[in-house]
Amino acid sequence: MNKEHNPVGRPRNEQARTAILNAVDDLLFEVGYAAMTMKGISERAGVSRQTVYRWWSHKAEILFEASAADAEEELAISLSGDPLDDITAYLEALLRFLAHSLAGAAYRALLGEAQHDSVVAELLSAKDPLGDSARVVIERALGKDTLPVPLEQATALLIGPSFFWILSGRDPAQLVPRELAENFIHGLQARQSR
Amino acid sequence: MNKEHNPVGRPRNEQARTAILNAVDDLLFEVGYAAMTMKGISERAGVSRQTVYRWWSHKAEILFEASAADAEEELAISLSGDPLDDITAYLEALLRFLAHSLAGAAYRALLGEAQHDSVVAELLSAKDPLGDSARVVIERALGKDTLPVPLEQATALLIGPSFFWILSGRDPAQLVPRELAENFIHGLQARQSR
Amino acid sequence: MNKEHNPVGRPRNEQARTAILNAVDDLLFEVGYAAMTMKGISERAGVSRQTVYRWWSHKAEILFEASAADAEEELAISLSGDPLDDITAYLEALLRFLAHSLAGAAYRALLGEAQHDSVVAELLSAKDPLGDSARVVIERALGKDTLPVPLEQATALLIGPSFFWILSGRDPAQLVPRELAENFIHGLQARQSR
Amino acid sequence: MNKEHNPVGRPRNEQARTAILNAVDDLLFEVGYAAMTMKGISERAGVSRQTVYRWWSHKAEILFEASAADAEEELAISLSGDPLDDITAYLEALLRFLAHSLAGAAYRALLGEAQHDSVVAELLSAKDPLGDSARVVIERALGKDTLPVPLEQATALLIGPSFFWILSGRDPAQLVPRELAENFIHGLQARQSR
DNA sequence: GTGTAATCGAGACGGTACGTCCTGTCTTCGG
DNA sequence: CCGAAGACAGGACGTACCGTCTCGATTACAC
């Protein structure tokens, strides 16, 4: 009733699907995004090339599907109630994600690709783990209605500095999440009190 | 006296060099970074493939050399004396560069590539047009000694939000440079007055 | 029963195979062996370069396969019963093959290549159209058991003079097969009667 | 009087010439004819590429010049007075030359190349070490006027079998020069006595 | 001495083939 | 219909040599 009602023929092999997603994860770690090829993925997954192409068009899509859930999870934090603590915790998670996590490496690779491949750009704009997680944290920690700037801009103020720092190749150890959090909150308050 | 006075062998052909740099610029605009190939560059420049490889190893290197001067120029602003005006002007230049300029497209492509190619990453960290320009502006507009945070972090606070906004594919028209500038300055002042 | 009954995967394209063999024949005639390249062959055959390399490693192998059957056919003669006539007919066929036939040109090119390429040398020693045909003719025309010298040496005596004449670039018209045949037979008989 | 009377400009460097000829000899032995390149020759000789091209057009020309004298010397034999001994001695020298000598390897390489390169063919027909040496031996050993066949054909009968044997890749040890010599002489006598 | 002219080294140049790799599609057989 | 296997056209990869060229430096002869 609720499924494709008459899926005639042999059903999709779920083992093949997960083997491919795992292969992509492994290869990202082992050889990097650039050296990752559709051929390599299929061979690593022990799957025919056609099977990969049947379900995904680009390696970006596979990588996106393979890492999206991890990204969401890694960027979700439990709130304490204290705004400064919460923002700090979020920035710590963000830095960990961007600089040290495999899902974050996948995200950076995809975002890099998106700069010169509109298909990947569209993929990313459809599901935006950074923006989504930041929106949630800001709403919960600071309140949606008391924000002196639109929520979307606030996410950019929150994410931007760390994002730039990591993507421009700077050392993540030089960044202090608590200071960034203070700066973010005080900046908004300064605007508010004018 | 001050130059290499005995360059043995046939000298490098300067026309070939500029033809290659121009070809890279043209191709970036016409077909985009991903579809730009060493073969395509050499053919567009009317130059042998070997000649390209003799002087550059990767298309990234050529693009970097072709766009570095433009980037520097586009990000340099003349200062008025008023900090808010200056920061605003800089952010306007930054947004124009990242979102609309050819040199900016080159920069974004290279930065994207740097996420999964350490050779390109090194290339970019050697010459950092965004950081350099931001450092200059902050020093001149706000004074180097009165900054409540290290200069390097301040550049991240200044550049980060716009950088994230554009690279994550958001609409540049939704960003108001003056507001970003106010936020940047007030945030720093709030820190200072604590 | 007698064939590979389970050839997995897409079967080889027989059209591509014959197109390549024809292309090699054509190119040998049109541009000569030296100017014949793997690239040229693939383009002439309307076939991808990979497809050529998939089945043959060197142009020599293709040429060998393309001309072996023709060589065998051109060097096979129908026997009359008279030894002198038969040997004469064989030498006529041999001269025609070496000096005027396309398959002969292929054979000379391969033999030339074999002088400085051991891979080609092995190829030729595995299938030796001159030796094979001469062996047959001598056995049938003169009898195997009455030969005063080993069969193998007899083939060298039969083939050698014409072979040297042509390969050293001398004019085939100056060679009279009947005289060579007489000389060959009388030489053997002289040995025999001692 | 007998030399170029006014060779203006810097004279040719004789050291460079011999260095090139030696390099060709060395490379023929070390890497073989096919892998021998003009670039490799110049580098091995410690000479600029232009200097090689100034005096020779093809590697075949250099190799020819480098080996012609050796070939002539190796194929010249001192006559004893007994025809059978002389012919046998010549065939021994011929086999040694073709199968084991460096100059012989050069000759085979050039003759091989001549099968598909008319420039090399012309080179070889201008100076024919095998034919020349065989003519001399036959004239001296058997007398020019008593030959029952034209001298040129006689050389083919003498050289041909060994020539075919070696160039077709057969084992030189299986060939007995004395038997070949007997066969050659008896064959001619049989013709004569008819 | 002071041209003039040819040689030599070094090495850049436009070209072209090399053999390999990956792309995305296809064609077969078997589940 | 799905999937494994693998052939196919196409095209870029980076390398090697080709034969030519453009330099500066050298080495002879002629004036």
PDB file of N, CA and C in Angstrom, chain D residues 32-88:
ATOM      1  N   GLY D  32      70.055  -1.822 -27.406  1.00  0.00           N
ATOM      2  CA  GLY D  32      69.502  -2.311 -28.662  1.00  0.00           C
ATOM      3  C   GLY D  32      69.119  -1.186 -29.598  1.00  0.00           C
ATOM      4  N   TYR D  33      68.901  -1.567 -30.831  1.00  0.00           N
ATOM      5  CA  TYR D  33      68.674  -0.548 -31.857  1.00  0.00           C
ATOM      6  C   TYR D  33      67.380   0.219 -31.639  1.00  0.00           C
ATOM      7  N   ALA D  34      66.329  -0.504 -31.299  1.00  0.00           N
ATOM      8  CA  ALA D  34      65.013   0.134 -31.199  1.00  0.00           C
ATOM      9  C   ALA D  34      65.007   1.210 -30.103  1.00  0.00           C
ATOM     10  N   ALA D  35      65.663   0.921 -28.992  1.00  0.00           N
ATOM     11  CA  ALA D  35      65.632   1.854 -27.855  1.00  0.00           C
ATOM     12  C   ALA D  35      66.690   2.937 -27.976  1.00  0.00           C
ATOM     13  N   MET D  36      67.415   2.903 -29.069  1.00  0.00           N
ATOM     14  CA  MET D  36      68.458   3.910 -29.280  1.00  0.00           C
ATOM     15  C   MET D  36      67.822   5.143 -29.904  1.00  0.00           C
ATOM     16  N   THR D  37      67.996   6.287 -29.263  1.00  0.00           N
ATOM     17  CA  THR D  37      67.370   7.503 -29.792  1.00  0.00           C
ATOM     18  C   THR D  37      68.442   8.566 -30.031  1.00  0.00           C
ATOM     19  N   MET D  38      68.099   9.515 -30.878  1.00  0.00           N
ATOM     20  CA  MET D  38      69.023  10.621 -31.131  1.00  0.00           C
ATOM     21  C   MET D  38      69.327  11.359 -29.829  1.00  0.00           C
ATOM     22  N   LYS D  39      68.314  11.557 -29.030  1.00  0.00           N
ATOM     23  CA  LYS D  39      68.497  12.201 -27.734  1.00  0.00           C
ATOM     24  C   LYS D  39      69.467  11.398 -26.872  1.00  0.00           C
ATOM     25  N   GLY D  40      69.230  10.098 -26.803  1.00  0.00           N
ATOM     26  CA  GLY D  40      70.090   9.249 -25.990  1.00  0.00           C
ATOM     27  C   GLY D  40      71.530   9.268 -26.473  1.00  0.00           C
ATOM     28  N   ILE D  41      71.702   9.257 -27.781  1.00  0.00           N
ATOM     29  CA  ILE D  41      73.044   9.278 -28.351  1.00  0.00           C
ATOM     30  C   ILE D  41      73.771  10.550 -27.942  1.00  0.00           C
ATOM     31  N   SER D  42      73.083  11.689 -28.122  1.00  0.00           N
ATOM     32  CA  SER D  42      73.745  12.956 -27.814  1.00  0.00           C
ATOM     33  C   SER D  42      74.126  13.027 -26.339  1.00  0.00           C
ATOM     34  N   GLU D  43      73.214  12.553 -25.490  1.00  0.00           N
ATOM     35  CA  GLU D  43      73.520  12.614 -24.060  1.00  0.00           C
ATOM     36  C   GLU D  43      74.663  11.671 -23.701  1.00  0.00           C
ATOM     37  N   ARG D  44      74.624  10.479 -24.261  1.00  0.00           N
ATOM     38  CA  ARG D  44      75.684   9.523 -23.994  1.00  0.00           C
ATOM     39  C   ARG D  44      77.037  10.050 -24.476  1.00  0.00           C
ATOM     40  N   ALA D  45      77.025  10.751 -25.604  1.00  0.00           N
ATOM     41  CA  ALA D  45      78.275  11.271 -26.161  1.00  0.00           C
ATOM     42  C   ALA D  45      78.710  12.561 -25.477  1.00  0.00           C
ATOM     43  N   GLY D  46      77.858  13.114 -24.634  1.00  0.00           N
ATOM     44  CA  GLY D  46      78.195  14.373 -23.970  1.00  0.00           C
ATOM     45  C   GLY D  46      78.259  15.519 -24.952  1.00  0.00           C
ATOM     46  N   VAL D  47      77.299  15.537 -25.840  1.00  0.00           N
ATOM     47  CA  VAL D  47      77.332  16.426 -26.999  1.00  0.00           C
ATOM     48  C   VAL D  47      75.942  17.002 -27.156  1.00  0.00           C
ATOM     49  N   SER D  48      75.841  18.182 -27.702  1.00  0.00           N
ATOM     50  CA  SER D  48      74.506  18.752 -27.853  1.00  0.00           C
ATOM     51  C   SER D  48      73.751  18.056 -28.986  1.00  0.00           C
ATOM     52  N   ARG D  49      72.444  18.068 -28.866  1.00  0.00           N
ATOM     53  CA  ARG D  49      71.609  17.373 -29.850  1.00  0.00           C
ATOM     54  C   ARG D  49      71.816  17.947 -31.246  1.00  0.00           C
ATOM     55  N   GLN D  50      71.958  19.256 -31.289  1.00  0.00           N
ATOM     56  CA  GLN D  50      72.132  19.926 -32.574  1.00  0.00           C
ATOM     57  C   GLN D  50      73.386  19.422 -33.282  1.00  0.00           C
ATOM     58  N   THR D  51      74.404  19.138 -32.524  1.00  0.00           N
ATOM     59  CA  THR D  51      75.668  18.678 -33.115  1.00  0.00           C
ATOM     60  C   THR D  51      75.496  17.325 -33.808  1.00  0.00           C
ATOM     61  N   VAL D  52      74.679  16.480 -33.221  1.00  0.00           N
ATOM     62  CA  VAL D  52      74.402  15.213 -33.880  1.00  0.00           C
ATOM     63  C   VAL D  52      73.675  15.463 -35.189  1.00  0.00           C
ATOM     64  N   TYR D  53      72.602  16.269 -35.099  1.00  0.00           N
ATOM     65  CA  TYR D  53      71.795  16.498 -36.295  1.00  0.00           C
ATOM     66  C   TYR D  53      72.581  17.242 -37.376  1.00  0.00           C
ATOM     67  N   ARG D  54      73.578  17.996 -36.981  1.00  0.00           N
ATOM     68  CA  ARG D  54      74.318  18.760 -37.979  1.00  0.00           C
ATOM     69  C   ARG D  54      75.032  17.827 -38.962  1.00  0.00           C
ATOM     70  N   TRP D  55      75.401  16.654 -38.475  1.00  0.00           N
ATOM     71  CA  TRP D  55      76.230  15.791 -39.316  1.00  0.00           C
ATOM     72  C   TRP D  55      75.517  14.534 -39.780  1.00  0.00           C
ATOM     73  N   TRP D  56      74.472  14.146 -39.102  1.00  0.00           N
ATOM     74  CA  TRP D  56      73.722  12.959 -39.524  1.00  0.00           C
ATOM     75  C   TRP D  56      72.227  13.242 -39.364  1.00  0.00           C
ATOM     76  N   SER D  57      71.451  12.647 -40.246  1.00  0.00           N
ATOM     77  CA  SER D  57      70.002  12.856 -40.166  1.00  0.00           C
ATOM     78  C   SER D  57      69.315  11.785 -39.340  1.00  0.00           C
ATOM     79  N   HIS D  58      69.809  10.569 -39.414  1.00  0.00           N
ATOM     80  CA  HIS D  58      69.128   9.453 -38.775  1.00  0.00           C
ATOM     81  C   HIS D  58      70.114   8.648 -37.947  1.00  0.00           C
ATOM     82  N   LYS D  59      69.592   7.937 -36.976  1.00  0.00           N
ATOM     83  CA  LYS D  59      70.477   7.081 -36.200  1.00  0.00           C
ATOM     84  C   LYS D  59      71.072   5.994 -37.091  1.00  0.00           C
ATOM     85  N   ALA D  60      70.335   5.624 -38.139  1.00  0.00           N
ATOM     86  CA  ALA D  60      70.849   4.593 -39.043  1.00  0.00           C
ATOM     87  C   ALA D  60      72.153   5.050 -39.691  1.00  0.00           C
ATOM     88  N   GLU D  61      72.220   6.298 -40.088  1.00  0.00           N
ATOM     89  CA  GLU D  61      73.441   6.802 -40.714  1.00  0.00           C
ATOM     90  C   GLU D  61      74.628   6.724 -39.764  1.00  0.00           C
ATOM     91  N   ILE D  62      74.392   7.091 -38.535  1.00  0.00           N
ATOM     92  CA  ILE D  62      75.498   7.054 -37.575  1.00  0.00           C
ATOM     93  C   ILE D  62      75.959   5.630 -37.363  1.00  0.00           C
ATOM     94  N   LEU D  63      74.975   4.755 -37.175  1.00  0.00           N
ATOM     95  CA  LEU D  63      75.321   3.366 -36.926  1.00  0.00           C
ATOM     96  C   LEU D  63      76.061   2.776 -38.117  1.00  0.00           C
ATOM     97  N   PHE D  64      75.625   3.154 -39.288  1.00  0.00           N
ATOM     98  CA  PHE D  64      76.281   2.676 -40.497  1.00  0.00           C
ATOM     99  C   PHE D  64      77.736   3.124 -40.527  1.00  0.00           C
ATOM    100  N   GLU D  65      77.934   4.396 -40.284  1.00  0.00           N
ATOM    101  CA  GLU D  65      79.301   4.921 -40.300  1.00  0.00           C
ATOM    102  C   GLU D  65      80.138   4.288 -39.187  1.00  0.00           C
ATOM    103  N   ALA D  66      79.472   4.013 -38.047  1.00  0.00           N
ATOM    104  CA  ALA D  66      80.221   3.479 -36.912  1.00  0.00           C
ATOM    105  C   ALA D  66      80.628   2.020 -37.117  1.00  0.00           C
ATOM    106  N   SER D  67      79.871   1.306 -37.965  1.00  0.00           N
ATOM    107  CA  SER D  67      80.129  -0.131 -38.040  1.00  0.00           C
ATOM    108  C   SER D  67      80.679  -0.588 -39.390  1.00  0.00           C
ATOM    109  N   ALA D  68      80.662   0.268 -40.400  1.00  0.00           N
ATOM    110  CA  ALA D  68      81.049  -0.153 -41.757  1.00  0.00           C
ATOM    111  C   ALA D  68      82.471  -0.688 -41.787  1.00  0.00           C
ATOM    112  N   ALA D  69      83.381   0.028 -41.184  1.00  0.00           N
ATOM    113  CA  ALA D  69      84.780  -0.389 -41.226  1.00  0.00           C
ATOM    114  C   ALA D  69      84.966  -1.742 -40.534  1.00  0.00           C
ATOM    115  N   ASP D  70      84.318  -1.890 -39.372  1.00  0.00           N
ATOM    116  CA  ASP D  70      84.412  -3.155 -38.653  1.00  0.00           C
ATOM    117  C   ASP D  70      83.862  -4.303 -39.489  1.00  0.00           C
ATOM    118  N   ALA D  71      82.730  -4.052 -40.124  1.00  0.00           N
ATOM    119  CA  ALA D  71      82.111  -5.092 -40.936  1.00  0.00           C
ATOM    120  C   ALA D  71      83.071  -5.546 -42.023  1.00  0.00           C
ATOM    121  N   GLU D  72      83.628  -4.605 -42.731  1.00  0.00           N
ATOM    122  CA  GLU D  72      84.540  -4.925 -43.827  1.00  0.00           C
ATOM    123  C   GLU D  72      85.706  -5.767 -43.308  1.00  0.00           C
ATOM    124  N   GLU D  73      86.245  -5.359 -42.205  1.00  0.00           N
ATOM    125  CA  GLU D  73      87.393  -6.054 -41.657  1.00  0.00           C
ATOM    126  C   GLU D  73      87.041  -7.480 -41.230  1.00  0.00           C
ATOM    127  N   GLU D  74      85.888  -7.616 -40.570  1.00  0.00           N
ATOM    128  CA  GLU D  74      85.519  -8.929 -40.056  1.00  0.00           C
ATOM    129  C   GLU D  74      85.199  -9.926 -41.164  1.00  0.00           C
ATOM    130  N   LEU D  75      84.820  -9.405 -42.323  1.00  0.00           N
ATOM    131  CA  LEU D  75      84.433 -10.291 -43.418  1.00  0.00           C
ATOM    132  C   LEU D  75      85.576 -10.548 -44.398  1.00  0.00           C
ATOM    133  N   ALA D  76      86.730  -9.906 -44.145  1.00  0.00           N
ATOM    134  CA  ALA D  76      87.876 -10.138 -45.026  1.00  0.00           C
ATOM    135  C   ALA D  76      88.679 -11.320 -44.500  1.00  0.00           C
ATOM    136  N   ILE D  77      88.978 -12.281 -45.346  1.00  0.00           N
ATOM    137  CA  ILE D  77      89.758 -13.438 -44.902  1.00  0.00           C
ATOM    138  C   ILE D  77      91.016 -13.552 -45.763  1.00  0.00           C
ATOM    139  N   SER D  78      91.999 -14.175 -45.192  1.00  0.00           N
ATOM    140  CA  SER D  78      93.219 -14.410 -45.962  1.00  0.00           C
ATOM    141  C   SER D  78      93.088 -15.765 -46.660  1.00  0.00           C
ATOM    142  N   LEU D  79      93.414 -15.804 -47.921  1.00  0.00           N
ATOM    143  CA  LEU D  79      93.181 -17.005 -48.727  1.00  0.00           C
ATOM    144  C   LEU D  79      94.335 -17.986 -48.601  1.00  0.00           C
ATOM    145  N   SER D  80      93.993 -19.258 -48.625  1.00  0.00           N
ATOM    146  CA  SER D  80      95.013 -20.291 -48.458  1.00  0.00           C
ATOM    147  C   SER D  80      95.435 -20.875 -49.811  1.00  0.00           C
ATOM    148  N   GLY D  81      94.542 -20.818 -50.766  1.00  0.00           N
ATOM    149  CA  GLY D  81      94.843 -21.436 -52.038  1.00  0.00           C
ATOM    150  C   GLY D  81      93.877 -22.579 -52.328  1.00  0.00           C
ATOM    151  N   ASP D  82      93.410 -23.256 -51.293  1.00  0.00           N
ATOM    152  CA  ASP D  82      92.442 -24.337 -51.487  1.00  0.00           C
ATOM    153  C   ASP D  82      91.025 -23.759 -51.497  1.00  0.00           C
ATOM    154  N   PRO D  83      90.289 -23.923 -52.575  1.00  0.00           N
ATOM    155  CA  PRO D  83      88.953 -23.314 -52.671  1.00  0.00           C
ATOM    156  C   PRO D  83      88.024 -23.725 -51.523  1.00  0.00           C
ATOM    157  N   LEU D  84      87.979 -24.996 -51.241  1.00  0.00           N
ATOM    158  CA  LEU D  84      87.062 -25.446 -50.188  1.00  0.00           C
ATOM    159  C   LEU D  84      87.425 -24.830 -48.843  1.00  0.00           C
ATOM    160  N   ASP D  85      88.688 -24.815 -48.527  1.00  0.00           N
ATOM    161  CA  ASP D  85      89.115 -24.182 -47.278  1.00  0.00           C
ATOM    162  C   ASP D  85      88.736 -22.696 -47.266  1.00  0.00           C
ATOM    163  N   ASP D  86      88.968 -22.052 -48.401  1.00  0.00           N
ATOM    164  CA  ASP D  86      88.691 -20.608 -48.439  1.00  0.00           C
ATOM    165  C   ASP D  86      87.211 -20.313 -48.267  1.00  0.00           C
ATOM    166  N   ILE D  87      86.398 -21.067 -48.984  1.00  0.00           N
ATOM    167  CA  ILE D  87      84.952 -20.845 -48.873  1.00  0.00           C
ATOM    168  C   ILE D  87      84.482 -21.165 -47.446  1.00  0.00           C
ATOM    169  N   THR D  88      85.019 -22.248 -46.907  1.00  0.00           N
ATOM    170  CA  THR D  88      84.664 -22.596 -45.529  1.00  0.00           C
ATOM    171  C   THR D  88      85.049 -21.478 -44.569  1.00  0.00           C
TER     172      THR D  88
END
